[in-house]
XYZ file of C-alpha atoms in Angstrom:
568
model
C 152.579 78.789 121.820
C 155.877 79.486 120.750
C 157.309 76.873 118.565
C 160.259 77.634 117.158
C 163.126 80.241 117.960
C 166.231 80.669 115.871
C 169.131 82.597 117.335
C 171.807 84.354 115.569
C 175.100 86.378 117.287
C 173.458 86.837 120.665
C 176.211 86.193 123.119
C 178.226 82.725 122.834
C 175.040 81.944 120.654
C 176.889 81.896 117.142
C 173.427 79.704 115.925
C 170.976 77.884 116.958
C 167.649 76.814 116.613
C 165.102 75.693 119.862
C 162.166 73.179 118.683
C 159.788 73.942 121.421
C 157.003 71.255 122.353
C 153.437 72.214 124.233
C 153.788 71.777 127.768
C 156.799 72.166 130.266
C 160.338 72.684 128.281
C 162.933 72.697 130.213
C 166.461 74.396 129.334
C 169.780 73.325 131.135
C 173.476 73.396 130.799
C 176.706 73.710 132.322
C 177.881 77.784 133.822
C 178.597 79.600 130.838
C 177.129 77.459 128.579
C 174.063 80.488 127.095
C 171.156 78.875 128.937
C 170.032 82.647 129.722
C 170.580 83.784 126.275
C 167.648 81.654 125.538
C 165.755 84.024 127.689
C 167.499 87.146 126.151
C 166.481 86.251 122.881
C 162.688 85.657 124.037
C 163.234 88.845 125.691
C 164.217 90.166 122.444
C 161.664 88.801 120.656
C 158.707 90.385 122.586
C 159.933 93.805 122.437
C 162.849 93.767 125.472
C 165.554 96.686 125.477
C 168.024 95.993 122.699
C 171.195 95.853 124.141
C 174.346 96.247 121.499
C 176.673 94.715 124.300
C 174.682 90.911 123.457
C 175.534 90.777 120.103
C 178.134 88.403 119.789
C 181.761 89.632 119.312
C 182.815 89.896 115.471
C 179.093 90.048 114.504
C 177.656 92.590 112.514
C 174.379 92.058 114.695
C 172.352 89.672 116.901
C 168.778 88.088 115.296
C 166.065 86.113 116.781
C 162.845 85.073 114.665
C 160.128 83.301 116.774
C 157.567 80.770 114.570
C 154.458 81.753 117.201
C 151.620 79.404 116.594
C 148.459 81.685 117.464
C 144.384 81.698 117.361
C 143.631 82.875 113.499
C 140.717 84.398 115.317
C 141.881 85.951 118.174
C 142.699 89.418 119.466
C 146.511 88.831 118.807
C 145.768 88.164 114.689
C 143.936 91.444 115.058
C 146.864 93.153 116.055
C 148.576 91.462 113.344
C 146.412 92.304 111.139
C 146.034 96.211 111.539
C 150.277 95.945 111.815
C 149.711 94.871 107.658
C 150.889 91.436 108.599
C 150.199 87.906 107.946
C 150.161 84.512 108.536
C 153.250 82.366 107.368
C 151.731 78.493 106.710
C 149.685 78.775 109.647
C 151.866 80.504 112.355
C 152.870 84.183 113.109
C 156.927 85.349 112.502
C 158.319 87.340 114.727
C 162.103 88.608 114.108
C 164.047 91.393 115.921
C 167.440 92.508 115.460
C 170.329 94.445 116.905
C 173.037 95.718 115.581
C 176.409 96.098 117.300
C 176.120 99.506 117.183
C 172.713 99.409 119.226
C 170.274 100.087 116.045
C 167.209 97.968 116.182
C 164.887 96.722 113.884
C 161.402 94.225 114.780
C 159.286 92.456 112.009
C 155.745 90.970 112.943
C 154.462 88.957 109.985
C 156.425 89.750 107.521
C 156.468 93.880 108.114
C 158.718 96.108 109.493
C 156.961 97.544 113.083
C 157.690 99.755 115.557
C 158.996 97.983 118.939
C 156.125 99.098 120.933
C 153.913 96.551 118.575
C 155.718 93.294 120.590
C 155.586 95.354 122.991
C 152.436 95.246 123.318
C 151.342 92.212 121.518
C 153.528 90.060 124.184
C 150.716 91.161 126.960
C 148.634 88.461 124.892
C 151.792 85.927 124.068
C 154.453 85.601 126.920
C 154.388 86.131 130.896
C 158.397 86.261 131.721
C 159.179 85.866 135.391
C 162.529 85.993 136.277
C 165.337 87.236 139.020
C 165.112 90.446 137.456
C 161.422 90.522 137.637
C 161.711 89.321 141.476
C 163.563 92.314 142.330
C 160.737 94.506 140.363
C 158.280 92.615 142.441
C 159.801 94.353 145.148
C 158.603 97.545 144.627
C 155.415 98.326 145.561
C 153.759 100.091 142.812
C 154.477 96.229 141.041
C 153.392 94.344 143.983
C 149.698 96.574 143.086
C 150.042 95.353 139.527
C 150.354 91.636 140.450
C 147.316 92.176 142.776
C 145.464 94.055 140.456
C 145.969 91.359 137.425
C 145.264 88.691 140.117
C 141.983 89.960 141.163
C 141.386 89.807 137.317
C 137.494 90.777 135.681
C 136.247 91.497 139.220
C 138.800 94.967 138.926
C 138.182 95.869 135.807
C 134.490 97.615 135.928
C 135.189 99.525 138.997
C 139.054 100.194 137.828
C 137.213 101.708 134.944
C 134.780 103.678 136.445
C 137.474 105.121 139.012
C 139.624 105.991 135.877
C 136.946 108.141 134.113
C 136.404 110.065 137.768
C 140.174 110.578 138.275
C 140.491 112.228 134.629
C 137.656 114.373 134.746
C 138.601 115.397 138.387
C 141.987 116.384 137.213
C 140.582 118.375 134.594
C 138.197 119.966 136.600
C 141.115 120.539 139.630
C 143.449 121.915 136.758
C 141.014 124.014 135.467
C 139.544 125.721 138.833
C 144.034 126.465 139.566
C 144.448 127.910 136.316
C 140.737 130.359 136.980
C 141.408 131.330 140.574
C 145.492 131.628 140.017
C 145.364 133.642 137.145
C 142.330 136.113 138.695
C 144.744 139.442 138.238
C 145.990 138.664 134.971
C 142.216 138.229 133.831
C 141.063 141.295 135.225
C 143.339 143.209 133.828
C 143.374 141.650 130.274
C 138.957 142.598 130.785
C 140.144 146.399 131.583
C 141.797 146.245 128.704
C 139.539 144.906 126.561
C 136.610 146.862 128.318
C 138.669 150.028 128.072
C 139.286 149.046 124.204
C 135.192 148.145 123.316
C 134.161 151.766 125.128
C 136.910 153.741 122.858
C 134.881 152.278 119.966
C 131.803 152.380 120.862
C 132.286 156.040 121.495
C 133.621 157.107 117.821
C 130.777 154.389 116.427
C 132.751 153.297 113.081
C 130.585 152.172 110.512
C 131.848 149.364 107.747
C 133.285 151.311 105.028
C 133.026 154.672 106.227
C 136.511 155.299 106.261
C 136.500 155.072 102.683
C 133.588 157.072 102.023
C 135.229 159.947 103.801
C 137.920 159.426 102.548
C 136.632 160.306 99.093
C 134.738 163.088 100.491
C 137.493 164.755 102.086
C 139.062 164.486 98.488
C 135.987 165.663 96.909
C 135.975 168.974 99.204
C 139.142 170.114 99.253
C 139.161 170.627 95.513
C 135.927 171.788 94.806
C 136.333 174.984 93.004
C 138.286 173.264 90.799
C 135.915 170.361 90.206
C 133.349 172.783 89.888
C 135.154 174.985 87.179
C 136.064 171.770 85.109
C 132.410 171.066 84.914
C 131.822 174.575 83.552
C 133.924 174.617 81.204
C 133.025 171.348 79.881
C 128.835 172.309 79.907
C 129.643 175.315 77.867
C 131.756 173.490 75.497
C 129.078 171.358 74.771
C 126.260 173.165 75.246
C 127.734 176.645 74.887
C 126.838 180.080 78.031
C 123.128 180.708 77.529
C 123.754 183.760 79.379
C 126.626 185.027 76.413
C 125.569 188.526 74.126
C 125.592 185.978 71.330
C 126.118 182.086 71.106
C 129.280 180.949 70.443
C 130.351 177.979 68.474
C 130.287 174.639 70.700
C 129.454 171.003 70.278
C 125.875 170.617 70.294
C 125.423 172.993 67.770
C 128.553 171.774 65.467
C 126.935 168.143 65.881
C 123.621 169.924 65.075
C 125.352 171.152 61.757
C 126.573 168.352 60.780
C 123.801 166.141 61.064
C 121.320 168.896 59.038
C 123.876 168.679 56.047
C 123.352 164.462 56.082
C 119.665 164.932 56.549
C 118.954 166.982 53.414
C 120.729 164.224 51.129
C 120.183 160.865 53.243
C 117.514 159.196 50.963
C 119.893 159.346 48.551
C 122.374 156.489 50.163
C 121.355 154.205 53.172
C 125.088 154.341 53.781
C 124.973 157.820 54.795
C 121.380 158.042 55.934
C 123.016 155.384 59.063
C 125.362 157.544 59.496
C 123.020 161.027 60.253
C 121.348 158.516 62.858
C 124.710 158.014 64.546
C 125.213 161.860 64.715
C 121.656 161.941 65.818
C 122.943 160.004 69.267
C 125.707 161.482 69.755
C 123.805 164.638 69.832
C 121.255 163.530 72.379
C 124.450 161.930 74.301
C 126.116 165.023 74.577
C 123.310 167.158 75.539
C 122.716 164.489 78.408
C 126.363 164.962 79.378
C 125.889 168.607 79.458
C 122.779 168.725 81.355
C 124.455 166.638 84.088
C 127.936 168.376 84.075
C 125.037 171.478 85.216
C 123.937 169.407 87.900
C 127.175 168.787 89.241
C 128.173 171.974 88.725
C 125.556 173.467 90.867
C 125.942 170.476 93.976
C 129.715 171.028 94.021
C 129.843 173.355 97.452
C 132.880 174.755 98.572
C 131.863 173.922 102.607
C 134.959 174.518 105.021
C 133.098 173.589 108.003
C 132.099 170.250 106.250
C 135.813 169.901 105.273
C 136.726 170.486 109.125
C 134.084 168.185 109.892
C 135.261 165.105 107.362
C 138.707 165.826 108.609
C 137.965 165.502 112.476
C 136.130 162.114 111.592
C 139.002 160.844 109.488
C 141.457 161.079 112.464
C 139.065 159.677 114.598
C 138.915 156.662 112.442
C 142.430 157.095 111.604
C 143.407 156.946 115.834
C 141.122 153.623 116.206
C 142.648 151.633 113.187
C 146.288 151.954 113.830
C 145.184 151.133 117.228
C 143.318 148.208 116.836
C 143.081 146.799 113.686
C 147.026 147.653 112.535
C 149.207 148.756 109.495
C 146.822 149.082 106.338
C 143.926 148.021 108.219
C 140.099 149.446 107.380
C 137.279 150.242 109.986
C 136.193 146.583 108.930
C 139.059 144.782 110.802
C 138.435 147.605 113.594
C 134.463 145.940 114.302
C 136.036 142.830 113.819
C 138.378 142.965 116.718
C 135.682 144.597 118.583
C 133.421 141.372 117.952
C 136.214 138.903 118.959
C 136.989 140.984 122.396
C 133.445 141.578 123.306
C 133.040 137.140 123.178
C 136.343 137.411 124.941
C 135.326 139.866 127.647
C 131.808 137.591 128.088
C 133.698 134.912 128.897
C 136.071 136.496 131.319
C 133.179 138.179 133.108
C 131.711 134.779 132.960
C 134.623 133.228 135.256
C 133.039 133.877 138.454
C 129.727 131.940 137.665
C 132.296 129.318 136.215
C 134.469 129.034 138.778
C 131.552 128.391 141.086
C 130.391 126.071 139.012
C 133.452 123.985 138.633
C 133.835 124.336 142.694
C 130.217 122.471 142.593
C 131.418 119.621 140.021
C 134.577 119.632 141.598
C 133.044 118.964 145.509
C 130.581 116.204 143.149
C 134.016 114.655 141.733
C 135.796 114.143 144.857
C 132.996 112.361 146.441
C 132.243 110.506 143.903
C 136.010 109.421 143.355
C 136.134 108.334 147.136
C 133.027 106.036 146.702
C 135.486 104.873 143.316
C 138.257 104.588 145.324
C 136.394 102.672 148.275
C 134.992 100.377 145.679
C 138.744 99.419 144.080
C 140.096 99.110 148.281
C 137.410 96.567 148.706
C 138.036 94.808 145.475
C 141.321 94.327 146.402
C 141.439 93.486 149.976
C 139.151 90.538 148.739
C 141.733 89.676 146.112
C 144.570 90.044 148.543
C 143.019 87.334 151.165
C 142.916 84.820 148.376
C 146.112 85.922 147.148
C 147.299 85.873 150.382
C 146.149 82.279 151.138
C 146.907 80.789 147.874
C 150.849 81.607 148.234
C 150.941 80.301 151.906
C 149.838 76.993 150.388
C 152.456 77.111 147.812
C 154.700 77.733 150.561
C 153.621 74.811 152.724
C 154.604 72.472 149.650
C 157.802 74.202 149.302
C 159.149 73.411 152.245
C 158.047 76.457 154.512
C 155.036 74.975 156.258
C 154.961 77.586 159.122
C 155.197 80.403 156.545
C 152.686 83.253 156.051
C 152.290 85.680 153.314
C 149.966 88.524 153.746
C 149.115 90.935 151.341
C 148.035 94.773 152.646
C 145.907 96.879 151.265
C 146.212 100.359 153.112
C 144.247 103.819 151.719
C 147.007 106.213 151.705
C 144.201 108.893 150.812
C 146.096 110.550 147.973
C 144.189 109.435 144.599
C 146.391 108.426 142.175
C 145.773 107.126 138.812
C 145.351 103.869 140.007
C 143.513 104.508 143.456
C 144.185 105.672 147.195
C 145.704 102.024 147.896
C 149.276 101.263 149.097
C 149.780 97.570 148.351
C 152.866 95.948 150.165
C 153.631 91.598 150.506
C 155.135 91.151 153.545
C 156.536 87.427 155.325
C 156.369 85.894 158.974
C 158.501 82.908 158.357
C 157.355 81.465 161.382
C 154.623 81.731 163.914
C 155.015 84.329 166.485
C 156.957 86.717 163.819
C 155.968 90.008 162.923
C 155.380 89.911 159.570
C 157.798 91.969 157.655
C 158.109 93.602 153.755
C 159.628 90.865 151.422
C 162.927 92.787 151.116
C 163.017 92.527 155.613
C 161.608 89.479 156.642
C 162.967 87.026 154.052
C 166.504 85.437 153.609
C 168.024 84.324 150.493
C 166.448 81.018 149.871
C 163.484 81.977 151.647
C 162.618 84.859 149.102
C 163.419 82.779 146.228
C 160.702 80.257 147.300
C 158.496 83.096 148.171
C 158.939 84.673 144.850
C 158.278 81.305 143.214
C 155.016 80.581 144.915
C 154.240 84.403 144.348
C 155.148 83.678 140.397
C 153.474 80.040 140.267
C 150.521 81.879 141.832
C 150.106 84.525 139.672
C 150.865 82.772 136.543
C 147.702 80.924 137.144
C 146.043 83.899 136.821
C 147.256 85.033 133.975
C 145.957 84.875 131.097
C 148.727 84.582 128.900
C 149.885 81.134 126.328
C 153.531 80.794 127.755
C 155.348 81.281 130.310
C 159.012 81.360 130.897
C 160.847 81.108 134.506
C 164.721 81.801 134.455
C 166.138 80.367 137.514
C 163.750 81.226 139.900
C 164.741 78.284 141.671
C 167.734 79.787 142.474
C 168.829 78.682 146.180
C 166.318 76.314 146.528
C 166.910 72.043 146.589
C 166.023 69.116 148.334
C 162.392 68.990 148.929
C 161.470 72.167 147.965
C 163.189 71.804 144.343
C 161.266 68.820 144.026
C 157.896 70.601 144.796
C 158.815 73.557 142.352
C 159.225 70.913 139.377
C 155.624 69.223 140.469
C 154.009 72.263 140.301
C 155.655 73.998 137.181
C 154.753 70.766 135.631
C 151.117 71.238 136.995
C 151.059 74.651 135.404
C 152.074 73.334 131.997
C 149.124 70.907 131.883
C 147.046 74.299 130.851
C 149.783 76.366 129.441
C 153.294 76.327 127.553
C 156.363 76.724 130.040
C 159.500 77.261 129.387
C 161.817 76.779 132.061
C 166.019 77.576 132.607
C 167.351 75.934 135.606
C 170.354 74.267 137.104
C 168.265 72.241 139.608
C 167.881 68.372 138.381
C 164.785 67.726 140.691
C 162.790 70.635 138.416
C 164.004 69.043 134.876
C 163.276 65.904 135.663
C 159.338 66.714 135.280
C 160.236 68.228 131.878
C 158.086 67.576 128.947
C 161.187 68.143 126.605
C 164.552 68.687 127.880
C 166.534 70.832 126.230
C 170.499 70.762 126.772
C 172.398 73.799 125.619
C 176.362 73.378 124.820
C 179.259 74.656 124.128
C 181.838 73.471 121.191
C 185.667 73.498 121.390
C 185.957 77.129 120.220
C 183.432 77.995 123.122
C 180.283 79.149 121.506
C 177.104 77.406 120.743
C 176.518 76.630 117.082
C 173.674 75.109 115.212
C 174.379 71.912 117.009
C 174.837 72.916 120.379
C 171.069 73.062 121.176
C 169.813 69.372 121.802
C 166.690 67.997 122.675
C 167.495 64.778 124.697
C 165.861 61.323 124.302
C 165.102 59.295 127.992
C 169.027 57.963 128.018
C 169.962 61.557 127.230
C 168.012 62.783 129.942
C 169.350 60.555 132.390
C 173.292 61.742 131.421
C 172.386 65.239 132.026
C 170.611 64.579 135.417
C 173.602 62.937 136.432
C 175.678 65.328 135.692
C 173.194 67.843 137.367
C 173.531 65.892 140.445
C 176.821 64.583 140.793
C 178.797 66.928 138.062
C 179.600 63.340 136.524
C 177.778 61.642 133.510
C 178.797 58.778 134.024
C 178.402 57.851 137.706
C 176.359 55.264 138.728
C 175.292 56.671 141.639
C 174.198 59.647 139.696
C 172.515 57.465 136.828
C 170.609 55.467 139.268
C 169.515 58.901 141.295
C 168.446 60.096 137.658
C 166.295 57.783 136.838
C 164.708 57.648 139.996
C 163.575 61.522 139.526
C 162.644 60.325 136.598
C 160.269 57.941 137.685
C 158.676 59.836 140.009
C 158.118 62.708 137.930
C 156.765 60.126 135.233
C 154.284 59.106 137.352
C 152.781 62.336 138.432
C 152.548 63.558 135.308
């Protein structure tokens, strides 16, 4: 429950602090006086739109921090939890701030969150119906959330299984536009890519080969001169055999030179390490030689090989600028090839896959109409109880000849939330038509309606508190009476906190809260009062007969009083 809320700078609030009890609270004052700022600021507090025009003139900003006494096990301490906060001695702080220039700030536990955390963390805290609400209750994709959080557990396995068939549908339905819409652009993005794999396939690139002929092409077109450098190198090592006589070259000079360190080598180890040196160098250089011969003799002057190598090279050349691009290698040519062959698969695969998503889609919509049935019948059942249950709240509230029936009607368009159109509708007496809320109801009839619709629902709901600004608005008498017996009922099993200007509701008040104004007309620290019994019975009177002091009025107080002791 929420036990304590401080207010700072929110409208003619300059400070204040409400000490909230268990059970039915009750909030009243004169016009004027801030009683809905106490709303605002629970508004606030659970994540409400932060609106700079509430903070209070010549404030820098507007604060509310909510002491929230919650489960230390429960789903909300979860929340709490994974948010980095914590408990403060036992209860959860909640604080939220706006700034006069419409900056906003929220703290849960002690941390700085994003809004959307009270946001959603008040689904678990706080129910708020008010006259704003009423007028959202109007609508009818609300009037399907009421029903749907009225017809509670029983909604929630088929609501779930509809929800997975809607998705997947919309996929599928998305999916089977995007194939059968897009059919020319595919086909010609396959020529392409057919065209493309054929061009290849036809030259047959190999990995590397541009490089290979590259070299060869090199290799050709200067062969006489390779092969005269290798000449003239074999003979300088290993002199012409075919000369008149031999001429000096290196073989022989290294021969020379290693004879003359033979003959004396035993003489110095030195040296003798030395002749073996030349020794190798004069079995290196013959090997050299031998294989400057070789090469000699396989270096072929072959135009037509040239002409061939240079055909290939353009080839290759044509196929790499085209599809691989700037300094590119036949490697990045097969690679493209690779990616656009998966690519074409998959395109030529679209007509099995388009059939096959007109199967699952055919599948899909049947199944999401036996869904869709299931939620309709959920909620027709829901919407006869619902139905019945405000019609008795009605007969206690003075409109005993009152019906309320809820429709369901398939409108046979699935949405995310089903085929069903759900609409509340009024006879306000027998024999009438019944009508949509915003046709068949006056003034003080809807208010009552709305009530019993709120009272109703709130039963339902799951949630610790519940707050009710002036829904009472244009009721009294009777029917005022009967709204204060069975908020008061509602707050046997829940907290409720209540704003009203009718006497006949705060008289069944748990704690009566009396909001006022000083000289300077704002409410300070002081101008939020809970009120003993005698307290009680000056505000009543004032409620009733605008004096405090009549007698009249004192004696009609404490008769309210009386009565509401004794059914609570």
């Amino acid at each position: 429950m929420v036990d304590e809320v401080r207010i700072q700078g929110l409208g003619v609030i300059d400070e204040a602090v409400l000490d909230l009890s268990p059970g039915f609270n009750v909030v009243t004052g004169e016009t004027g006086a801030g009683k809905t700022m106490v709303v605002t600021s629970l508004g606030l507090l659970f994540g409400g739109r932060a609106d700079p025009q509430r903070v209070r003139p010549g404030a820098d900003r507007a604060t509310v921090e909510g002491r929230i006494v919650v489960d230390p096990g429960g789903r909300v301490m979860e929340r709490v939890e994974e948010s980095g906060g914590e408990l403060d001695d036992g209860a959860l702080i909640v604080t939220r701030s706006v700034s006069a220039e419409g900056r906003s700030r929220a703290f849960l536990g002690g941390r700085s969150v994003p809004v959307n955390v009270l946001i959603n963390l008040a689904d678990d805290l706080v129910a708020v119906h008010g006259q704003s609400d009423q007028q959202r209750l109007l609508q009818s994709a609300r009037q399907r959330g009421a029903l749907d959080r009225y017809a509670g557990g029983a909604l929630t396995k088929p609501m779930r299984a509809y929800t997975k068939a809607y998705q997947r549908h919309r996929q599928v339905t998305a999916l089977l536009e995007e194939l059968t819409t897009r059919a020319r652009e595919r086909t010609q993005e396959a020529d392409m890519l057919r065209f493309g794999l054929e061009e290849i396939e036809k030259v047959d690139p190999k990995e590397g080969e541009d490089a290979d002929l590259a070299a060869e092409e090199e290799r050709l077109g200067h062969a006489d001169a390779l092969r005269g450098a290798a000449d003239t190198a074999h003979e300088a090592l290993l002199g012409d055999a075919a000369a008149a006589f031999e001429a000096a070259n290196v073989t022989s000079l290294l021969g020379q030179a290693r004879n003359a360190l033979d003959a004396v080598r035993e003489h110095d180890p030195e040296l003798a390490a030395l002749a073996d040196r030349l020794a190798e160098a004069g079995y290196l250089v013959s090997d050299v030689g031998t294989d400057l011969a070789s090469y000699a003799e396989s270096v072929d002057a072959d135009p037509s090989r040239l002409a061939v190598v240079q055909e290939r090279r353009a080839e290759l050349t044509g196929l790499i600028r085209k599809y691989g691009g700037p300094d590119a290698t036949a490697a990045e040519v097969l690679e493209w090839a690779r990616r656009s062959a998966a690519r074409l698969t998959d395109l030529e695969g679209d007509d099995d896959r388009i059939e096959q998503l007109r199967t699952e889609h055919a599948e899909l919509t049947e199944r999401l109409a036996a869904e869709a049935g299931e939620l309709t019948e959920v909620r027709t059942r829901a919407a006869e109880r619902f139905s019945g249950a405000v019609t008795e709240e009605l007969t206690a509230l003075a409109m005993p000849h009152a019906r309320v029936i809820v429709t369901v009607a398939p409108t046979g368009d699935y949405g995310p939330h089903g085929v069903d159109e759900v609409e509340v509708r009024l006879a306000p007496h027998p024999g009438a038509n019944p009508l949509p809320l915003h046709k068949g109801a006056s003034g003080g009839e809807l208010s009552r309606v709305m009530l019993a619709i709120e009272v109703v629902f709130a039963g339902a709901d799951p949630v610790p508190t519940f707050v009710f600004d002036e829904v009472d608005a244009g009721v009294g008498g009777k029917a005022a009476v009967e709204i204060g017996r069975r908020l008061a009922r509602l707050a046997r099993n829940a907290q409720v906190i209540v704003v009203t200007h009718l006497p006949q509701v705060a008289a069944f008040a748990d704690q009566h809260l009396l909001v006022e104004k000083s000289d300077d007309g704002t409410v300070t620290s002081s101008g939020v009062t809970a009120l003993d019994r005698e307290g009680r019975v000056r505000e009543l009177s004032r409620m009733l007969a605008g004096l405090e002091d009549s007698e009249l009025g004192r004696a009609h107080a404490e008769e309210l009083l009386a009565m509401a002791s004794e059914e609570r």
